[in-house]
JSON list of C-alpha atoms in Angstrom, two decimals:
[
{"chain": "A", "resi": 1, "resn": "MET", "atom": "CA", "xyz": [-35.89, 140.54, 77.04]},
{"chain": "A", "resi": 2, "resn": "SER", "atom": "CA", "xyz": [-35.48, 140.53, 80.80]},
{"chain": "A", "resi": 3, "resn": "LEU", "atom": "CA", "xyz": [-34.73, 142.63, 83.86]},
{"chain": "A", "resi": 4, "resn": "LEU", "atom": "CA", "xyz": [-32.57, 141.62, 86.79]},
{"chain": "A", "resi": 5, "resn": "ILE", "atom": "CA", "xyz": [-32.91, 143.84, 89.85]},
{"chain": "A", "resi": 6, "resn": "THR", "atom": "CA", "xyz": [-31.23, 143.63, 93.24]},
{"chain": "A", "resi": 7, "resn": "ARG", "atom": "CA", "xyz": [-33.18, 144.83, 96.27]},
{"chain": "A", "resi": 8, "resn": "PRO", "atom": "CA", "xyz": [-31.23, 144.41, 99.50]},
{"chain": "A", "resi": 9, "resn": "ASP", "atom": "CA", "xyz": [-33.31, 145.60, 102.44]},
{"chain": "A", "resi": 10, "resn": "TYR", "atom": "CA", "xyz": [-31.27, 145.12, 105.61]},
{"chain": "A", "resi": 11, "resn": "GLU", "atom": "CA", "xyz": [-31.32, 148.72, 106.91]},
{"chain": "A", "resi": 12, "resn": "PRO", "atom": "CA", "xyz": [-33.28, 151.95, 106.29]},
{"chain": "A", "resi": 13, "resn": "ALA", "atom": "CA", "xyz": [-31.53, 153.22, 103.14]},
{"chain": "A", "resi": 14, "resn": "THR", "atom": "CA", "xyz": [-31.66, 149.91, 101.29]},
{"chain": "A", "resi": 15, "resn": "LYS", "atom": "CA", "xyz": [-35.20, 149.31, 102.55]},
{"chain": "A", "resi": 16, "resn": "TYR", "atom": "CA", "xyz": [-36.30, 152.57, 100.94]},
{"chain": "A", "resi": 17, "resn": "LEU", "atom": "CA", "xyz": [-34.66, 151.72, 97.62]},
{"chain": "A", "resi": 18, "resn": "SER", "atom": "CA", "xyz": [-36.16, 148.23, 97.72]},
{"chain": "A", "resi": 19, "resn": "CYS", "atom": "CA", "xyz": [-39.70, 149.42, 98.37]},
{"chain": "A", "resi": 20, "resn": "TRP", "atom": "CA", "xyz": [-39.63, 152.22, 95.83]},
{"chain": "A", "resi": 21, "resn": "SER", "atom": "CA", "xyz": [-38.18, 149.87, 93.19]},
{"chain": "A", "resi": 22, "resn": "GLU", "atom": "CA", "xyz": [-41.48, 148.00, 93.18]},
{"chain": "A", "resi": 23, "resn": "GLU", "atom": "CA", "xyz": [-42.66, 150.56, 90.62]},
{"chain": "A", "resi": 24, "resn": "ILE", "atom": "CA", "xyz": [-39.87, 149.49, 88.26]},
{"chain": "A", "resi": 25, "resn": "ILE", "atom": "CA", "xyz": [-40.97, 145.88, 88.56]},
{"chain": "A", "resi": 26, "resn": "LYS", "atom": "CA", "xyz": [-44.60, 146.83, 87.87]},
{"chain": "A", "resi": 27, "resn": "VAL", "atom": "CA", "xyz": [-43.59, 148.58, 84.65]},
{"chain": "A", "resi": 28, "resn": "ALA", "atom": "CA", "xyz": [-41.45, 145.61, 83.58]},
{"chain": "A", "resi": 29, "resn": "ASN", "atom": "CA", "xyz": [-44.35, 143.25, 84.20]},
{"chain": "A", "resi": 30, "resn": "SER", "atom": "CA", "xyz": [-46.67, 145.48, 82.18]},
{"chain": "A", "resi": 31, "resn": "LYS", "atom": "CA", "xyz": [-44.23, 145.13, 79.28]},
{"chain": "A", "resi": 32, "resn": "ALA", "atom": "CA", "xyz": [-44.28, 141.32, 79.65]},
{"chain": "A", "resi": 33, "resn": "LEU", "atom": "CA", "xyz": [-40.58, 141.20, 80.46]},
{"chain": "A", "resi": 34, "resn": "LYS", "atom": "CA", "xyz": [-39.12, 138.38, 82.48]},
{"chain": "A", "resi": 35, "resn": "VAL", "atom": "CA", "xyz": [-38.19, 139.82, 85.89]},
{"chain": "A", "resi": 36, "resn": "VAL", "atom": "CA", "xyz": [-35.54, 138.36, 88.16]},
{"chain": "A", "resi": 37, "resn": "ASP", "atom": "CA", "xyz": [-36.14, 140.06, 91.51]},
{"chain": "A", "resi": 38, "resn": "LEU", "atom": "CA", "xyz": [-33.31, 139.48, 93.97]},
{"chain": "A", "resi": 39, "resn": "GLN", "atom": "CA", "xyz": [-34.88, 140.90, 97.11]},
{"chain": "A", "resi": 40, "resn": "GLY", "atom": "CA", "xyz": [-33.54, 140.64, 100.64]},
{"chain": "A", "resi": 41, "resn": "GLU", "atom": "CA", "xyz": [-31.54, 137.48, 101.22]},
{"chain": "A", "resi": 42, "resn": "LYS", "atom": "CA", "xyz": [-31.64, 136.74, 97.50]},
{"chain": "A", "resi": 43, "resn": "ALA", "atom": "CA", "xyz": [-29.43, 139.78, 96.87]},
{"chain": "A", "resi": 44, "resn": "LYS", "atom": "CA", "xyz": [-26.33, 137.70, 97.52]},
{"chain": "A", "resi": 45, "resn": "ARG", "atom": "CA", "xyz": [-23.26, 137.29, 95.32]},
{"chain": "A", "resi": 46, "resn": "SER", "atom": "CA", "xyz": [-23.78, 133.64, 94.41]},
{"chain": "A", "resi": 47, "resn": "GLU", "atom": "CA", "xyz": [-27.43, 134.20, 93.50]},
{"chain": "A", "resi": 48, "resn": "PHE", "atom": "CA", "xyz": [-26.65, 137.36, 91.55]},
{"chain": "A", "resi": 49, "resn": "ILE", "atom": "CA", "xyz": [-23.87, 135.84, 89.48]},
{"chain": "A", "resi": 50, "resn": "GLY", "atom": "CA", "xyz": [-25.79, 132.63, 88.88]},
{"chain": "A", "resi": 51, "resn": "ARG", "atom": "CA", "xyz": [-29.00, 134.30, 87.72]},
{"chain": "A", "resi": 52, "resn": "LEU", "atom": "CA", "xyz": [-27.13, 136.85, 85.62]},
{"chain": "A", "resi": 53, "resn": "SER", "atom": "CA", "xyz": [-25.36, 134.05, 83.77]},
{"chain": "A", "resi": 54, "resn": "LYS", "atom": "CA", "xyz": [-28.50, 131.96, 83.33]},
{"chain": "A", "resi": 55, "resn": "VAL", "atom": "CA", "xyz": [-30.98, 134.66, 82.31]},
{"chain": "A", "resi": 56, "resn": "ASN", "atom": "CA", "xyz": [-28.60, 137.06, 80.52]},
{"chain": "A", "resi": 57, "resn": "PRO", "atom": "CA", "xyz": [-30.78, 140.15, 81.18]},
{"chain": "A", "resi": 58, "resn": "SER", "atom": "CA", "xyz": [-30.69, 143.12, 78.86]},
{"chain": "A", "resi": 59, "resn": "LEU", "atom": "CA", "xyz": [-31.19, 145.48, 81.83]},
{"chain": "A", "resi": 60, "resn": "VAL", "atom": "CA", "xyz": [-29.60, 145.21, 85.27]},
{"chain": "A", "resi": 61, "resn": "VAL", "atom": "CA", "xyz": [-30.72, 147.51, 88.09]},
{"chain": "A", "resi": 62, "resn": "LEU", "atom": "CA", "xyz": [-28.49, 147.48, 91.16]},
{"chain": "A", "resi": 63, "resn": "ASN", "atom": "CA", "xyz": [-29.62, 148.99, 94.46]},
{"chain": "A", "resi": 64, "resn": "GLY", "atom": "CA", "xyz": [-27.20, 148.98, 97.36]},
{"chain": "A", "resi": 65, "resn": "HIS", "atom": "CA", "xyz": [-24.27, 150.55, 99.09]},
{"chain": "A", "resi": 66, "resn": "GLY", "atom": "CA", "xyz": [-20.99, 150.81, 97.28]},
{"chain": "A", "resi": 67, "resn": "ASP", "atom": "CA", "xyz": [-17.86, 152.78, 96.53]},
{"chain": "A", "resi": 68, "resn": "GLU", "atom": "CA", "xyz": [-15.74, 153.70, 93.53]},
{"chain": "A", "resi": 69, "resn": "ASN", "atom": "CA", "xyz": [-14.83, 150.09, 92.83]},
{"chain": "A", "resi": 70, "resn": "SER", "atom": "CA", "xyz": [-17.76, 147.98, 93.98]},
{"chain": "A", "resi": 71, "resn": "ILE", "atom": "CA", "xyz": [-21.48, 147.58, 94.58]},
{"chain": "A", "resi": 72, "resn": "THR", "atom": "CA", "xyz": [-22.89, 145.47, 97.38]},
{"chain": "A", "resi": 73, "resn": "GLY", "atom": "CA", "xyz": [-26.06, 143.52, 98.05]},
{"chain": "A", "resi": 74, "resn": "GLN", "atom": "CA", "xyz": [-27.63, 142.15, 101.22]},
{"chain": "A", "resi": 75, "resn": "ASP", "atom": "CA", "xyz": [-25.56, 142.78, 104.36]},
{"chain": "A", "resi": 76, "resn": "GLU", "atom": "CA", "xyz": [-22.98, 144.62, 102.22]},
{"chain": "A", "resi": 77, "resn": "GLU", "atom": "CA", "xyz": [-21.79, 141.48, 100.45]},
{"chain": "A", "resi": 78, "resn": "VAL", "atom": "CA", "xyz": [-19.87, 142.59, 97.35]},
{"chain": "A", "resi": 79, "resn": "LEU", "atom": "CA", "xyz": [-21.69, 141.70, 94.12]},
{"chain": "A", "resi": 80, "resn": "ILE", "atom": "CA", "xyz": [-19.58, 143.53, 91.54]},
{"chain": "A", "resi": 81, "resn": "GLU", "atom": "CA", "xyz": [-15.99, 144.67, 91.91]},
{"chain": "A", "resi": 82, "resn": "VAL", "atom": "CA", "xyz": [-13.38, 146.14, 89.61]},
{"chain": "A", "resi": 83, "resn": "GLY", "atom": "CA", "xyz": [-10.71, 143.59, 88.73]},
{"chain": "A", "resi": 84, "resn": "ASP", "atom": "CA", "xyz": [-12.81, 140.71, 89.97]},
{"chain": "A", "resi": 85, "resn": "ASN", "atom": "CA", "xyz": [-16.03, 140.28, 87.99]},
{"chain": "A", "resi": 86, "resn": "HIS", "atom": "CA", "xyz": [-16.98, 143.68, 86.52]},
{"chain": "A", "resi": 87, "resn": "GLN", "atom": "CA", "xyz": [-16.91, 142.13, 83.04]},
{"chain": "A", "resi": 88, "resn": "ILE", "atom": "CA", "xyz": [-20.16, 140.26, 83.70]},
{"chain": "A", "resi": 89, "resn": "LEU", "atom": "CA", "xyz": [-21.94, 143.56, 83.02]},
{"chain": "A", "resi": 90, "resn": "ASN", "atom": "CA", "xyz": [-20.63, 143.61, 79.45]},
{"chain": "A", "resi": 91, "resn": "SER", "atom": "CA", "xyz": [-23.11, 143.73, 76.55]},
{"chain": "A", "resi": 92, "resn": "ARG", "atom": "CA", "xyz": [-26.00, 145.07, 78.62]},
{"chain": "A", "resi": 93, "resn": "ILE", "atom": "CA", "xyz": [-27.36, 148.25, 80.21]},
{"chain": "A", "resi": 94, "resn": "THR", "atom": "CA", "xyz": [-26.78, 148.71, 83.94]},
{"chain": "A", "resi": 95, "resn": "TYR", "atom": "CA", "xyz": [-28.38, 151.30, 86.19]},
{"chain": "A", "resi": 96, "resn": "ALA", "atom": "CA", "xyz": [-26.80, 151.46, 89.63]},
{"chain": "A", "resi": 97, "resn": "VAL", "atom": "CA", "xyz": [-28.23, 153.39, 92.57]},
{"chain": "A", "resi": 98, "resn": "SER", "atom": "CA", "xyz": [-25.09, 153.18, 94.64]},
{"chain": "A", "resi": 99, "resn": "CYS", "atom": "CA", "xyz": [-22.68, 155.82, 95.90]},
{"chain": "A", "resi": 100, "resn": "ASN", "atom": "CA", "xyz": [-19.58, 156.63, 93.83]},
{"chain": "A", "resi": 101, "resn": "CYS", "atom": "CA", "xyz": [-19.97, 153.65, 91.45]},
{"chain": "A", "resi": 102, "resn": "GLY", "atom": "CA", "xyz": [-19.80, 155.87, 88.37]},
{"chain": "A", "resi": 103, "resn": "LYS", "atom": "CA", "xyz": [-16.30, 157.05, 89.21]},
{"chain": "A", "resi": 104, "resn": "THR", "atom": "CA", "xyz": [-14.18, 153.93, 88.63]},
{"chain": "A", "resi": 105, "resn": "LEU", "atom": "CA", "xyz": [-16.46, 150.89, 88.30]},
{"chain": "A", "resi": 106, "resn": "GLY", "atom": "CA", "xyz": [-18.66, 152.44, 85.62]},
{"chain": "A", "resi": 107, "resn": "PRO", "atom": "CA", "xyz": [-15.80, 153.44, 83.29]},
{"chain": "A", "resi": 108, "resn": "LYS", "atom": "CA", "xyz": [-14.24, 150.00, 83.75]},
{"chain": "A", "resi": 109, "resn": "VAL", "atom": "CA", "xyz": [-17.49, 148.25, 82.79]},
{"chain": "A", "resi": 110, "resn": "VAL", "atom": "CA", "xyz": [-17.83, 150.20, 79.54]},
{"chain": "A", "resi": 111, "resn": "GLU", "atom": "CA", "xyz": [-14.20, 150.26, 78.47]},
{"chain": "A", "resi": 112, "resn": "ASN", "atom": "CA", "xyz": [-14.72, 147.45, 75.92]},
{"chain": "A", "resi": 113, "resn": "GLY", "atom": "CA", "xyz": [-17.30, 149.52, 74.08]},
{"chain": "A", "resi": 114, "resn": "ASP", "atom": "CA", "xyz": [-20.38, 147.26, 74.16]},
{"chain": "A", "resi": 115, "resn": "ALA", "atom": "CA", "xyz": [-21.88, 148.14, 77.55]},
{"chain": "A", "resi": 116, "resn": "THR", "atom": "CA", "xyz": [-23.79, 151.05, 79.06]},
{"chain": "A", "resi": 117, "resn": "PHE", "atom": "CA", "xyz": [-23.54, 152.11, 82.69]},
{"chain": "A", "resi": 118, "resn": "ILE", "atom": "CA", "xyz": [-25.75, 154.74, 84.32]},
{"chain": "A", "resi": 119, "resn": "GLY", "atom": "CA", "xyz": [-24.93, 155.61, 87.89]},
{"chain": "A", "resi": 120, "resn": "TYR", "atom": "CA", "xyz": [-23.51, 158.27, 90.19]},
{"chain": "A", "resi": 121, "resn": "ASP", "atom": "CA", "xyz": [-19.90, 159.46, 90.32]},
{"chain": "A", "resi": 122, "resn": "ASP", "atom": "CA", "xyz": [-20.33, 160.69, 93.90]},
{"chain": "A", "resi": 123, "resn": "LYS", "atom": "CA", "xyz": [-22.78, 159.92, 96.69]},
{"chain": "A", "resi": 124, "resn": "PHE", "atom": "CA", "xyz": [-26.43, 159.27, 95.87]},
{"chain": "A", "resi": 125, "resn": "VAL", "atom": "CA", "xyz": [-28.38, 161.21, 98.49]},
{"chain": "A", "resi": 126, "resn": "PHE", "atom": "CA", "xyz": [-31.99, 161.25, 99.58]},
{"chain": "A", "resi": 127, "resn": "THR", "atom": "CA", "xyz": [-33.82, 162.66, 102.58]},
{"chain": "A", "resi": 128, "resn": "SER", "atom": "CA", "xyz": [-36.65, 161.03, 104.49]},
{"chain": "A", "resi": 129, "resn": "ASP", "atom": "CA", "xyz": [-39.28, 161.59, 107.12]},
{"chain": "A", "resi": 130, "resn": "ARG", "atom": "CA", "xyz": [-38.40, 159.65, 110.27]},
{"chain": "A", "resi": 131, "resn": "LYS", "atom": "CA", "xyz": [-42.09, 159.02, 110.87]},
{"chain": "A", "resi": 132, "resn": "CYS", "atom": "CA", "xyz": [-42.17, 156.93, 107.70]},
{"chain": "A", "resi": 133, "resn": "LEU", "atom": "CA", "xyz": [-39.15, 154.70, 108.27]},
{"chain": "A", "resi": 134, "resn": "THR", "atom": "CA", "xyz": [-41.36, 151.61, 108.45]},
{"chain": "A", "resi": 135, "resn": "ARG", "atom": "CA", "xyz": [-43.58, 152.85, 105.60]},
{"chain": "A", "resi": 136, "resn": "PRO", "atom": "CA", "xyz": [-41.20, 154.11, 102.90]},
{"chain": "A", "resi": 137, "resn": "LEU", "atom": "CA", "xyz": [-43.85, 154.37, 100.19]},
{"chain": "A", "resi": 138, "resn": "GLU", "atom": "CA", "xyz": [-45.76, 156.89, 102.31]},
{"chain": "A", "resi": 139, "resn": "ASP", "atom": "CA", "xyz": [-42.75, 159.17, 102.67]},
{"chain": "A", "resi": 140, "resn": "LYS", "atom": "CA", "xyz": [-43.54, 162.35, 100.73]},
{"chain": "A", "resi": 141, "resn": "ARG", "atom": "CA", "xyz": [-40.15, 163.80, 101.50]},
{"chain": "A", "resi": 142, "resn": "ALA", "atom": "CA", "xyz": [-38.30, 160.88, 99.90]},
{"chain": "A", "resi": 143, "resn": "GLN", "atom": "CA", "xyz": [-40.74, 160.67, 96.99]},
{"chain": "A", "resi": 144, "resn": "PRO", "atom": "CA", "xyz": [-39.10, 163.16, 94.56]},
{"chain": "A", "resi": 145, "resn": "PHE", "atom": "CA", "xyz": [-35.72, 161.49, 95.02]},
{"chain": "A", "resi": 146, "resn": "MET", "atom": "CA", "xyz": [-37.05, 158.01, 94.43]},
{"chain": "A", "resi": 147, "resn": "GLU", "atom": "CA", "xyz": [-39.30, 158.89, 91.51]},
{"chain": "A", "resi": 148, "resn": "ALA", "atom": "CA", "xyz": [-36.53, 160.74, 89.66]},
{"chain": "A", "resi": 149, "resn": "SER", "atom": "CA", "xyz": [-34.12, 157.88, 90.26]},
{"chain": "A", "resi": 150, "resn": "ASN", "atom": "CA", "xyz": [-36.64, 155.27, 89.15]},
{"chain": "A", "resi": 151, "resn": "HIS", "atom": "CA", "xyz": [-37.24, 157.19, 85.95]},
{"chain": "A", "resi": 152, "resn": "VAL", "atom": "CA", "xyz": [-33.95, 155.94, 84.51]},
{"chain": "A", "resi": 153, "resn": "ALA", "atom": "CA", "xyz": [-35.09, 152.32, 84.60]},
{"chain": "A", "resi": 154, "resn": "ILE", "atom": "CA", "xyz": [-38.71, 153.12, 83.72]},
{"chain": "A", "resi": 155, "resn": "SER", "atom": "CA", "xyz": [-37.63, 155.10, 80.65]},
{"chain": "A", "resi": 156, "resn": "LEU", "atom": "CA", "xyz": [-35.41, 152.23, 79.54]},
{"chain": "A", "resi": 157, "resn": "LEU", "atom": "CA", "xyz": [-38.29, 149.79, 80.01]},
{"chain": "A", "resi": 158, "resn": "LYS", "atom": "CA", "xyz": [-40.44, 152.03, 77.81]},
{"chain": "A", "resi": 159, "resn": "GLY", "atom": "CA", "xyz": [-37.88, 151.76, 75.02]},
{"chain": "A", "resi": 160, "resn": "HIS", "atom": "CA", "xyz": [-35.93, 154.98, 75.37]},
{"chain": "A", "resi": 161, "resn": "LYS", "atom": "CA", "xyz": [-32.23, 154.95, 74.64]},
{"chain": "A", "resi": 162, "resn": "ALA", "atom": "CA", "xyz": [-29.84, 155.12, 77.58]},
{"chain": "A", "resi": 163, "resn": "SER", "atom": "CA", "xyz": [-28.77, 158.74, 77.16]},
{"chain": "A", "resi": 164, "resn": "ASP", "atom": "CA", "xyz": [-32.41, 159.82, 76.91]},
{"chain": "A", "resi": 165, "resn": "ALA", "atom": "CA", "xyz": [-33.35, 157.82, 80.02]},
{"chain": "A", "resi": 166, "resn": "SER", "atom": "CA", "xyz": [-30.66, 159.62, 81.98]},
{"chain": "A", "resi": 167, "resn": "LEU", "atom": "CA", "xyz": [-31.77, 163.02, 80.69]},
{"chain": "A", "resi": 168, "resn": "ARG", "atom": "CA", "xyz": [-35.39, 162.28, 81.60]},
{"chain": "A", "resi": 169, "resn": "SER", "atom": "CA", "xyz": [-34.35, 161.35, 85.12]},
{"chain": "A", "resi": 170, "resn": "LYS", "atom": "CA", "xyz": [-32.28, 164.50, 85.44]},
{"chain": "A", "resi": 171, "resn": "SER", "atom": "CA", "xyz": [-35.23, 166.57, 84.26]},
{"chain": "A", "resi": 172, "resn": "MET", "atom": "CA", "xyz": [-37.34, 165.11, 87.06]},
{"chain": "A", "resi": 173, "resn": "PHE", "atom": "CA", "xyz": [-34.65, 165.94, 89.61]},
{"chain": "A", "resi": 174, "resn": "GLU", "atom": "CA", "xyz": [-34.53, 169.50, 88.26]},
{"chain": "A", "resi": 175, "resn": "LYS", "atom": "CA", "xyz": [-38.31, 169.91, 88.23]},
{"chain": "A", "resi": 176, "resn": "SER", "atom": "CA", "xyz": [-38.57, 168.87, 91.88]},
{"chain": "A", "resi": 177, "resn": "TYR", "atom": "CA", "xyz": [-35.59, 171.08, 92.74]},
{"chain": "A", "resi": 178, "resn": "LYS", "atom": "CA", "xyz": [-37.32, 174.14, 91.27]},
{"chain": "A", "resi": 179, "resn": "LYS", "atom": "CA", "xyz": [-40.61, 173.28, 92.96]},
{"chain": "A", "resi": 180, "resn": "LEU", "atom": "CA", "xyz": [-38.93, 173.09, 96.37]},
{"chain": "A", "resi": 181, "resn": "LEU", "atom": "CA", "xyz": [-37.06, 176.35, 95.83]},
{"chain": "A", "resi": 182, "resn": "SER", "atom": "CA", "xyz": [-40.37, 178.11, 95.35]},
{"chain": "A", "resi": 183, "resn": "SER", "atom": "CA", "xyz": [-41.84, 176.58, 98.51]},
{"chain": "A", "resi": 184, "resn": "LYS", "atom": "CA", "xyz": [-42.13, 178.91, 101.48]},
{"chain": "A", "resi": 185, "resn": "ALA", "atom": "CA", "xyz": [-44.04, 176.56, 103.77]},
{"chain": "A", "resi": 186, "resn": "ASP", "atom": "CA", "xyz": [-41.69, 173.58, 103.81]},
{"chain": "A", "resi": 187, "resn": "PRO", "atom": "CA", "xyz": [-38.87, 174.01, 106.38]},
{"chain": "A", "resi": 188, "resn": "ASN", "atom": "CA", "xyz": [-36.87, 171.24, 104.65]},
{"chain": "A", "resi": 189, "resn": "ALA", "atom": "CA", "xyz": [-37.21, 172.69, 101.17]},
{"chain": "A", "resi": 190, "resn": "LEU", "atom": "CA", "xyz": [-33.75, 174.22, 100.78]},
{"chain": "A", "resi": 191, "resn": "GLN", "atom": "CA", "xyz": [-31.92, 171.16, 102.07]},
{"chain": "A", "resi": 192, "resn": "ASP", "atom": "CA", "xyz": [-33.94, 168.77, 99.94]},
{"chain": "A", "resi": 193, "resn": "ALA", "atom": "CA", "xyz": [-33.54, 170.98, 96.87]},
{"chain": "A", "resi": 194, "resn": "ARG", "atom": "CA", "xyz": [-29.78, 171.00, 97.32]},
{"chain": "A", "resi": 195, "resn": "PHE", "atom": "CA", "xyz": [-29.64, 167.20, 97.43]},
{"chain": "A", "resi": 196, "resn": "LEU", "atom": "CA", "xyz": [-31.92, 166.82, 94.41]},
{"chain": "A", "resi": 197, "resn": "TRP", "atom": "CA", "xyz": [-29.57, 169.10, 92.46]},
{"chain": "A", "resi": 198, "resn": "TRP", "atom": "CA", "xyz": [-26.60, 167.11, 93.73]},
{"chain": "A", "resi": 199, "resn": "ASN", "atom": "CA", "xyz": [-28.01, 163.82, 92.40]},
{"chain": "A", "resi": 200, "resn": "MET", "atom": "CA", "xyz": [-28.83, 165.43, 89.07]},
{"chain": "A", "resi": 201, "resn": "MET", "atom": "CA", "xyz": [-25.30, 166.77, 88.65]},
{"chain": "A", "resi": 202, "resn": "HIS", "atom": "CA", "xyz": [-23.63, 163.51, 89.64]},
{"chain": "A", "resi": 203, "resn": "GLN", "atom": "CA", "xyz": [-25.69, 161.09, 87.57]},
{"chain": "A", "resi": 204, "resn": "VAL", "atom": "CA", "xyz": [-23.56, 159.88, 84.64]},
{"chain": "A", "resi": 205, "resn": "CYS", "atom": "CA", "xyz": [-24.36, 157.88, 81.52]},
{"chain": "A", "resi": 206, "resn": "LEU", "atom": "CA", "xyz": [-21.25, 156.04, 80.37]},
{"chain": "A", "resi": 207, "resn": "GLY", "atom": "CA", "xyz": [-20.54, 153.91, 77.32]},
{"chain": "A", "resi": 208, "resn": "ASN", "atom": "CA", "xyz": [-23.10, 153.43, 74.57]},
{"chain": "A", "resi": 209, "resn": "GLY", "atom": "CA", "xyz": [-25.70, 156.14, 75.08]},
{"chain": "A", "resi": 210, "resn": "GLU", "atom": "CA", "xyz": [-27.62, 154.97, 72.01]},
{"chain": "A", "resi": 211, "resn": "ALA", "atom": "CA", "xyz": [-28.32, 151.54, 73.53]},
{"chain": "A", "resi": 212, "resn": "THR", "atom": "CA", "xyz": [-31.84, 150.33, 74.27]},
{"chain": "A", "resi": 213, "resn": "ILE", "atom": "CA", "xyz": [-32.96, 147.15, 75.99]},
{"chain": "A", "resi": 214, "resn": "TYR", "atom": "CA", "xyz": [-35.09, 145.99, 73.04]}
]
């Protein structure tokens, strides 16, 4: 079994996702899975397609900007696009942290019935502390967003089925949402809570919800 993960890091948003995804890689390594880590300049189309074909990972985690029809890698180079190469995600579980990808791309990936796609059917949103832009892992404001998002992949790596992994992630979003609503000292609490709820409501699990990576 293996994991392929893309970690573009060319601007603040992708840098945050890249850094926080290190926890996913740690869990995969602890499970003795083969990890293909396409970080930075490696998160390019040719490298992605080549390694996907060669390794045939059971789990693909995609971090990057995107839209309804595509997901990008380093410098917004398109990695996956409807009508072009979306079929390369067949017969595996994909988790995509990319805006709007669950609206058109996700349903297209799973239409043949043997794939699972977890992603977001609208924007994926997180807030951050500007003082931590060069130290994303120290950003306590971004932490609940990143940990809840990561929990999809971590749950899959621990053997949970896809639908359960999504529910566990949503529960973490909800828990942090409720915690922030009860906070009276944090001036950002209401805004952050609203975005946590937004991500929870727009995370979708498409295709075979019973699938596991083992």
